[in-house]
Coordinates of C-alpha atoms and ligand atoms in Angstrom, one line a residue:
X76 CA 88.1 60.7 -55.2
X77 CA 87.4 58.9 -52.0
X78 CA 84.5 60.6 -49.7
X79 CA 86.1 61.9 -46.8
X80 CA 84.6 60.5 -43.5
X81 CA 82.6 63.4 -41.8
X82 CA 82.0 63.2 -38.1
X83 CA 78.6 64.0 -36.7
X84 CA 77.8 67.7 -36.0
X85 CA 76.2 68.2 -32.6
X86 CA 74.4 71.7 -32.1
X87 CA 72.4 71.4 -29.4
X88 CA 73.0 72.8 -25.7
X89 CA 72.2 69.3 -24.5
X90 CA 75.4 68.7 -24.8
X91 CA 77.5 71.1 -23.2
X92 CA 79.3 71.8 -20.6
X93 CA 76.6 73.3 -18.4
X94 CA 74.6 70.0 -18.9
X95 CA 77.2 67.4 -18.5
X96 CA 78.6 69.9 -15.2
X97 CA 74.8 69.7 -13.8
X98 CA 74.3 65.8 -14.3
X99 CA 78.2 65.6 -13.4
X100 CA 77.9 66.9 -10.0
X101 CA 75.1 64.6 -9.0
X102 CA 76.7 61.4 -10.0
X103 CA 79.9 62.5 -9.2
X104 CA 78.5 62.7 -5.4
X105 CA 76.6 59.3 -6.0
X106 CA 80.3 57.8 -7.0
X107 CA 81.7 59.2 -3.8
X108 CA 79.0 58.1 -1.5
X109 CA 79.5 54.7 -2.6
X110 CA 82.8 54.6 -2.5
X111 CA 82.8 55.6 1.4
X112 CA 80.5 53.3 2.6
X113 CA 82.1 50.6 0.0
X114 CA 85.4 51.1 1.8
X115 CA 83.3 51.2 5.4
X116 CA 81.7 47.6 4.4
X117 CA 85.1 45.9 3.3
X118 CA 86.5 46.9 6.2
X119 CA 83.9 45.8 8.3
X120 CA 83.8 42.1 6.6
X121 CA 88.0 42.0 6.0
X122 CA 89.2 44.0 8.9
X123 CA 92.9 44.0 8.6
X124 CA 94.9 43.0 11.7
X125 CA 95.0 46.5 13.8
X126 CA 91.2 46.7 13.4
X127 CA 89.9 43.2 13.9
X128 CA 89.8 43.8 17.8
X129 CA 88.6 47.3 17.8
X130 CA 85.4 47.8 15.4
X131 CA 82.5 48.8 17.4
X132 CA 79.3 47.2 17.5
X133 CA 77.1 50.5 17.5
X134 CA 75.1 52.2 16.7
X135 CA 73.5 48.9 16.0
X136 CA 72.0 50.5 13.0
X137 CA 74.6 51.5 11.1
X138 CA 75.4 48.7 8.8
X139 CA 72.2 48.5 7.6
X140 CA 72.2 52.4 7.2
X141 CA 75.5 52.5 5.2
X142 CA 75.0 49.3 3.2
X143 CA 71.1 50.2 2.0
X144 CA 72.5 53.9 1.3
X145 CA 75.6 51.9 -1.4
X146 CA 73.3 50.2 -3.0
X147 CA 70.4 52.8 -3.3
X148 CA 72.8 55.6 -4.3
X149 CA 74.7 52.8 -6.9
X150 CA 71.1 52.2 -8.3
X151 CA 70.7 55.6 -8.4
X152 CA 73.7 55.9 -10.3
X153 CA 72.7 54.5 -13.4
X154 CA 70.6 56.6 -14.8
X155 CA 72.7 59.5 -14.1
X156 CA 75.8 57.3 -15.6
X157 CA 73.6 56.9 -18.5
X158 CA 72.6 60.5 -19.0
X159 CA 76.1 61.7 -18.6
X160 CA 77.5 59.3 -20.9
X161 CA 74.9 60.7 -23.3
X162 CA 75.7 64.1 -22.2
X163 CA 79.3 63.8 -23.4
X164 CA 79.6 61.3 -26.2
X165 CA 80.2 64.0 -29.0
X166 CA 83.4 64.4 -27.0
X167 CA 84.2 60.6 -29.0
X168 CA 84.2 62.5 -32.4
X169 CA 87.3 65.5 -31.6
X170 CA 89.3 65.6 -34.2
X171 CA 92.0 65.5 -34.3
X172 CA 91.8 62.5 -31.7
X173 CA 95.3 63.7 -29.8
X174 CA 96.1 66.9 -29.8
X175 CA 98.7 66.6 -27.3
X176 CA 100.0 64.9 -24.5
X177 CA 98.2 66.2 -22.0
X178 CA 95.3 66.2 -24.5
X179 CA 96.0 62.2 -24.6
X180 CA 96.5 61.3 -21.0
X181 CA 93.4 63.4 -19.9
X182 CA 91.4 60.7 -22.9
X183 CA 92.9 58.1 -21.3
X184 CA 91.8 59.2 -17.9
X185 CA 88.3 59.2 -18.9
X186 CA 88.4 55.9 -20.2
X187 CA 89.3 54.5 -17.4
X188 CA 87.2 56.2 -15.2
X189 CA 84.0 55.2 -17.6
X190 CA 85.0 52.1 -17.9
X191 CA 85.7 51.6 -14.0
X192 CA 82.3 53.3 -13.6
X193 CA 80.8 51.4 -15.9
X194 CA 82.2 48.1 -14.6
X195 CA 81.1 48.6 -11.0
X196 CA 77.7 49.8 -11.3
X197 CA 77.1 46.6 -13.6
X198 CA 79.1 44.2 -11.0
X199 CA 77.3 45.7 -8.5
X200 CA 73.6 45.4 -9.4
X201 CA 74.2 41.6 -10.3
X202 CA 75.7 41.2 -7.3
X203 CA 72.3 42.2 -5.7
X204 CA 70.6 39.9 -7.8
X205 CA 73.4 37.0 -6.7
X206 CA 74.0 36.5 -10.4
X207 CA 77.6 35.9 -11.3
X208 CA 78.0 35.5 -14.5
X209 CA 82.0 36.2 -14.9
X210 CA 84.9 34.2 -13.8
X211 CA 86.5 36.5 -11.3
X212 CA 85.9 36.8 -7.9
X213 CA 83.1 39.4 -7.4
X214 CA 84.3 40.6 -3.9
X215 CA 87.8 41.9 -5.0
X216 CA 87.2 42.9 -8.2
X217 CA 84.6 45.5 -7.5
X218 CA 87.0 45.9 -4.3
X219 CA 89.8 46.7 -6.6
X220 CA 88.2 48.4 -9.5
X221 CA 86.2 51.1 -6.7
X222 CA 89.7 52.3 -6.2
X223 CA 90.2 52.6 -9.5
X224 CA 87.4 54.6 -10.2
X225 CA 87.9 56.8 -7.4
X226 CA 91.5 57.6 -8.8
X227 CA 90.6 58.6 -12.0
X228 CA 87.4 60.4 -10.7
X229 CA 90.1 62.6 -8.6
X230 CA 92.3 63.0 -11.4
X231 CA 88.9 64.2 -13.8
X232 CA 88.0 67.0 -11.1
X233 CA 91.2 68.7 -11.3
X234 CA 91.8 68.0 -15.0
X235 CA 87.9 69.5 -15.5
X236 CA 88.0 71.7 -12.0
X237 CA 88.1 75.2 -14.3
X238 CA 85.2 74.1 -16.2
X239 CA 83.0 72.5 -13.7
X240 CA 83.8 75.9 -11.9
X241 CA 82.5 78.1 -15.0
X242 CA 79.5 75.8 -15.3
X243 CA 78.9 75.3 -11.7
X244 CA 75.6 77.0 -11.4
X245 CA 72.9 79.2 -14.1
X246 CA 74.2 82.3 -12.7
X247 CA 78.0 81.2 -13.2
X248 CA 80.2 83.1 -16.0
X249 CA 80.4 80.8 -19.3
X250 CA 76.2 80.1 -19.4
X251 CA 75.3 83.6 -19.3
X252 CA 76.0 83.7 -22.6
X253 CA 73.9 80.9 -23.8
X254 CA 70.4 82.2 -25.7
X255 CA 67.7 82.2 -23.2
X256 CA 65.8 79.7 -25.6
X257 CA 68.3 77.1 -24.6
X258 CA 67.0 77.2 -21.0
X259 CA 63.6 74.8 -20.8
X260 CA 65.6 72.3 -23.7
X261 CA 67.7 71.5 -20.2
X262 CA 65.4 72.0 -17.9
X263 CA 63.7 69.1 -19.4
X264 CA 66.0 66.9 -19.4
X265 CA 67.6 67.3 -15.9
X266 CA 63.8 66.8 -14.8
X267 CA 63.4 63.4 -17.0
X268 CA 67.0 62.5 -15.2
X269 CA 65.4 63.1 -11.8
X270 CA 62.5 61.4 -12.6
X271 CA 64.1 58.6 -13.5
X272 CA 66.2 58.7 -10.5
X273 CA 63.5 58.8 -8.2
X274 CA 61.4 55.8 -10.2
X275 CA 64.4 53.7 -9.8
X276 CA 65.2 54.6 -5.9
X277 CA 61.1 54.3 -5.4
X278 CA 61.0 50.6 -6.8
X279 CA 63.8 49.4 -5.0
X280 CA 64.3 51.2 -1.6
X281 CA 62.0 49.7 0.1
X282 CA 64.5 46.5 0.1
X283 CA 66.1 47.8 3.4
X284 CA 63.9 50.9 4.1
X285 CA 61.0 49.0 4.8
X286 CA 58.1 52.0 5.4
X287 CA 58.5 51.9 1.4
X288 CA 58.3 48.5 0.6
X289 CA 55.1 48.5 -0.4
X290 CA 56.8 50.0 -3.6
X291 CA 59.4 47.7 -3.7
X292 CA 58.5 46.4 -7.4
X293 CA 61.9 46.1 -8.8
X294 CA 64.6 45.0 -6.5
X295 CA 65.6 41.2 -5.9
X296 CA 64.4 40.8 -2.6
X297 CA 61.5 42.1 -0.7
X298 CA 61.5 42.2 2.7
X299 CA 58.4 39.9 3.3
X300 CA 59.1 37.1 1.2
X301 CA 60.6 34.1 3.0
X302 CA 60.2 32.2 6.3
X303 CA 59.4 33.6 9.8
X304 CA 59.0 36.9 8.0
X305 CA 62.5 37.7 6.8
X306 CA 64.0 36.6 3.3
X307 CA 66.5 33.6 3.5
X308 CA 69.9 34.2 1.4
X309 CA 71.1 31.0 1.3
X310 CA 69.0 28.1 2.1
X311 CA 70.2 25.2 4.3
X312 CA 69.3 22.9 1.5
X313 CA 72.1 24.7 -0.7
X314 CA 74.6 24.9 2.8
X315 CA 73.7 21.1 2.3
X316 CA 72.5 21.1 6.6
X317 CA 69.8 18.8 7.0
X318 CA 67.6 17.5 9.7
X319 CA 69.4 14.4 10.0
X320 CA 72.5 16.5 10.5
X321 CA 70.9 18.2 13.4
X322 CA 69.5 15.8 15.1
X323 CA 72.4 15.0 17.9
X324 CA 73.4 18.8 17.7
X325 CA 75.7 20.1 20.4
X326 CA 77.6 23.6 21.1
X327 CA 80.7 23.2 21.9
X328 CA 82.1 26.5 23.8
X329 CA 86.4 26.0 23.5
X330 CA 88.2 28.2 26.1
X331 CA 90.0 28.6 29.3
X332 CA 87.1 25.9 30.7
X333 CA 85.8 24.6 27.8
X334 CA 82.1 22.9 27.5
X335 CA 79.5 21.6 25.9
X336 CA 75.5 22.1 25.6
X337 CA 72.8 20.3 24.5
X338 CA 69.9 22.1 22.7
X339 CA 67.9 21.5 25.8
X340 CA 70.3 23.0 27.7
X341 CA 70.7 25.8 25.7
X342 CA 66.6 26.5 26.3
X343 CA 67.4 26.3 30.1
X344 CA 69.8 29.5 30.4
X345 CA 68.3 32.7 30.7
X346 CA 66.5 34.0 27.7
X347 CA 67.1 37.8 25.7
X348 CA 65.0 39.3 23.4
X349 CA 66.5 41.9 21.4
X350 CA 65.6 43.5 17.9
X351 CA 67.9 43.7 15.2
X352 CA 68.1 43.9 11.7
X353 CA 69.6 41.5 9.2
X354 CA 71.6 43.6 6.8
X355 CA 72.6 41.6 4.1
X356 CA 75.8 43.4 1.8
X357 CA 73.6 42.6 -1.1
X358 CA 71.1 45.5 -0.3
X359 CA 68.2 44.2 1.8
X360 CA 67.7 44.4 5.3
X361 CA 64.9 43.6 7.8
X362 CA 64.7 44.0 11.5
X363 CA 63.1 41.0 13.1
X364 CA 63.2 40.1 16.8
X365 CA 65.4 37.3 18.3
X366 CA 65.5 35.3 20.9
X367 CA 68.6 33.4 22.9
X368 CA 71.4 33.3 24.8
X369 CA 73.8 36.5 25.2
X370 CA 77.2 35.4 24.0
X371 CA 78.5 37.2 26.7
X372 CA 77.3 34.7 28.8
X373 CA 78.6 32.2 27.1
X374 CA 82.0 32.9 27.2
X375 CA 81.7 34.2 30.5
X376 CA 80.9 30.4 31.7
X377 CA 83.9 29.6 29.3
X378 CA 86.6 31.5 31.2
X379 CA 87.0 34.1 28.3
X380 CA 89.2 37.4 29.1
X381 CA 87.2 40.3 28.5
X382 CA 89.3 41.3 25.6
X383 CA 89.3 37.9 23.7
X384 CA 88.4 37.7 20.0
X385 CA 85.8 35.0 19.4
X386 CA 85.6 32.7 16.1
X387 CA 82.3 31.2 15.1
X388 CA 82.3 27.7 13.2
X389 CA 79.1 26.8 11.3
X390 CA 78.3 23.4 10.8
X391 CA 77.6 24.1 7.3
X392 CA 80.7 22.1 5.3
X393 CA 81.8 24.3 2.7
X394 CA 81.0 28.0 1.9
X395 CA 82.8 31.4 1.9
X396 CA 80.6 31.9 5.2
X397 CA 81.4 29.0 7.3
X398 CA 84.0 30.0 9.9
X399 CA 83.5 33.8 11.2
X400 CA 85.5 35.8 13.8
X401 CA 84.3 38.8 16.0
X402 CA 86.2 41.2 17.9
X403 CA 85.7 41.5 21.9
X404 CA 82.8 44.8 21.7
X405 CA 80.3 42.5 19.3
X406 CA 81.1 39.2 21.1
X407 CA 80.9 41.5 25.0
X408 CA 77.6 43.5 23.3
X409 CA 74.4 42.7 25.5
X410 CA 72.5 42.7 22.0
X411 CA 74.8 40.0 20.7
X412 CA 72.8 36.9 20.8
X413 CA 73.4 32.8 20.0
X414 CA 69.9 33.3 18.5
X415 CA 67.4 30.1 19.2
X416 CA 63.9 32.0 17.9
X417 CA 62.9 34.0 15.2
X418 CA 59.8 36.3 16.0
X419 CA 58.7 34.6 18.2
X420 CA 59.2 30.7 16.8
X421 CA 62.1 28.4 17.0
X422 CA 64.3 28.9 14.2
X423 CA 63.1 27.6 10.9
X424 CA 66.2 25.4 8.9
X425 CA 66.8 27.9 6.7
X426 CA 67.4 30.6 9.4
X427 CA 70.2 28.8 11.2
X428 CA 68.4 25.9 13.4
X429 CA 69.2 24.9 16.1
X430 CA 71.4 28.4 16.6
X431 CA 72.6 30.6 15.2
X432 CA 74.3 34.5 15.7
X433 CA 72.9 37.4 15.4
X434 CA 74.9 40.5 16.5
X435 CA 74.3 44.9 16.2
X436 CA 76.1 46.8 13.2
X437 CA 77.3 43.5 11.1
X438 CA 77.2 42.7 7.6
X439 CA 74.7 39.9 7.1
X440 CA 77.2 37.3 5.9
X441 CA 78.7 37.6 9.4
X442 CA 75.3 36.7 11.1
X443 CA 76.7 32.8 11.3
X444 CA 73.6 30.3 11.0
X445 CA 73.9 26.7 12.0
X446 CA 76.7 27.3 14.8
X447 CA 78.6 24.2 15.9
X448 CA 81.1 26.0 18.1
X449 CA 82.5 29.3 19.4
X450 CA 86.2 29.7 20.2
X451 CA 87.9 31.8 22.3
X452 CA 91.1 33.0 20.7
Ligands
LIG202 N1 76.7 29.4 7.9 C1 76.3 30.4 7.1 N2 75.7 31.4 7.7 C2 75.2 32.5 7.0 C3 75.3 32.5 5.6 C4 75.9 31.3 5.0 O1 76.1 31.2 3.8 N3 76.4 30.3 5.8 N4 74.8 33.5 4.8 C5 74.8 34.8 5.5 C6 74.1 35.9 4.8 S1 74.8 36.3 3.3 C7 73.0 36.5 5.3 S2 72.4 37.9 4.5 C8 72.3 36.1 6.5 C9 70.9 35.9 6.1 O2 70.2 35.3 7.2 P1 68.7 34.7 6.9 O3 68.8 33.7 5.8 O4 68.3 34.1 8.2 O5 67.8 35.9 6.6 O6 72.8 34.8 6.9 C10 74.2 34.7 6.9 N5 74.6 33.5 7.6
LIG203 MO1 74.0 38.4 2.8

């Protein structure tokens, strides 16, 4: 006689509903915050047509605000993905595997939402690291696959919405039965969950919320390391902008009255200071203080209506980065500044010498470095 294949028994509470609804409701919040200020980011790099003339530039703030909260709270995420995963894995061993359809689409719901999950947290934290190792583009694909995950996440609630509603809290209906003994079992391991949580958040946070990154130990970047104070993403050696390339630099200004400046000319308008961050989608973000000439004023001496959009042109050859376009409140913003000096020095290479943009509430690829010309369109 053939043995018959057992599946595993699973007895303890660890494994319940109460535990998986507890750990459920923390990551299921983490998956949402993300999702919102993932849509907010796209949105604010790929504004479709009927919002590429109306995004505001303030509070100047809030990109860094939203972006360091995605990819804190998708750091975050992965221990409590982990935990839950752990949580519920028994669930692998029903028999029988289908016991209906509902039974089989409500599987195949959660497959897709694990392995969406499982898929953007992973995409996600290489992405901070800028290490790619897949053939699709990054950008859409974690685009596309958010709003997959947020579709089956939706369709999980109400599947689970009687359940997580029984387990929602100690005091709720289907725990009171448990035995008491079961209690510090959970206890424990909600507080290891936490802990690791906060270990995670602690080590990396400080990337963009720089009063902690003293503790920044883990994440890719730390907010101190690089030039003039402030981390370089991509270098002008890798943009291939040299010296030599520089050397006879001009701005040209193309509008109504178009014109040209030399550097020197450039350093003979009148000067702003303003202090803004660098918030880079990848995560980190620093505040530094620049100095240059408003934009405003540039376009201003260009003729430009007050409404015009304005498209930057980097000198840089090739890269994803290399022609940007702003709508009429960055490019009219006082803080919005054709940037020339960097706390306080001229611009190092890799920050964009001989100019370079630097505007309030953008994503950091937007911050154009090495600009060759503005255009009003
Ligand atoms: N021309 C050009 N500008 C660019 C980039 C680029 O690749 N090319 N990278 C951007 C990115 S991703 C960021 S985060 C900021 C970083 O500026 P920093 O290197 O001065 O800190 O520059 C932006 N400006
Ligand atoms: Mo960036």
């Amino acid at each position: 006689m053939k043995p018959r294949l057992r599946p595993p028994r699973f007895s303890g509470r660890l494994h319940d509903a109460r535990t998986a609804t507890a750990i459920g409701r923390w990551l299921g919040a983490a998956v949402l915050v993300c999702f919102v200020t993932g849509v907010l980011s796209h949105y604010l790099q790929h504004p479709p047509a009927v919002l590429a003339n109306r995004l505001p530039s303030r509070p100047a703030w809030g990109y860094r605000f939203t972006q360091g909260l995605h990819v804190a709270v998708g750091t975050a995420a992965i221990p409590l993905l982990a935990a839950k995963l752990w949580t519920v894995y028994p669930r692998l061993f029903v028999l029988p595997p289908l016991r209906s359809v509902r039974h089989a689409l409500e599987r195949l719901s959660v497959a897709v939402l694990v392995a969406s999950a499982v898929f953007e947290l992973f995409t996600g934290l290489l992405n901070t690291a800028q290490w790619y190792p897949w053939p699709f583009s990054f950008i859409s694909t974690h685009w596309a696959v958010g709003w997959l995950m947020i579709g089956a996440l939706v369709l999980h609630l109400a599947v689970k919405a009687p359940e997580i509603a029984a387990h929602w809290s100690n005091r709720s209906a289907g725990t009171l039965a448990l035995p008491a003994e079961d209690g510090p079992d959970r206890r424990s391991l909600l507080t290891a969950v936490g802990a690791a949580v906060g270990a995670v958040t602690l080590t990396t946070v400080g990337q963009s919320f720089t009063p902690l990154k003293d503790l920044d130990l883990l994440a890719p970047r730390h907010p101190d390391h690089g030039a003039q104070g402030l981390p370089v993403n991509r270098t002008a050696a890798r943009a291939r902008v040299s010296r030599d390339s520089v050397r006879d630099w001009r701005l040209r200004v193309d509008g109504p009255r178009p014109y040209e400046l030399t550097l020197a000319e450039l350093r003979a308008l009148p000067q702003r200071e303003v202090t803004l961050p660098i918030a880079c989608v990848e995560g980190w973000s620093k505040s530094a203080r620049w100095t240059g000439v408003r934009v405003r004023d540039l376009l201003d001496r260009a003729g430009a209506p007050a409404g015009a959009r304005v498209r930057v042109v980097s000198m840089e050859r090739r890269g994803n980065y290399r022609v940007m376009e702003m709508g009429h409140h960055y490019a009219r913003d006082p803080l919005t500044l054709l940037a020339l000096r960097l706390n306080g020095e001229v611009l190092t290479l890799d920050h964009g010498y001989p100019a370079r943009i630097i505007a309030p509430n953008r994503p950091g690829v937007l911050q154009t470095k090495w600009v060759n010309s503005l255009e009003v369109l």
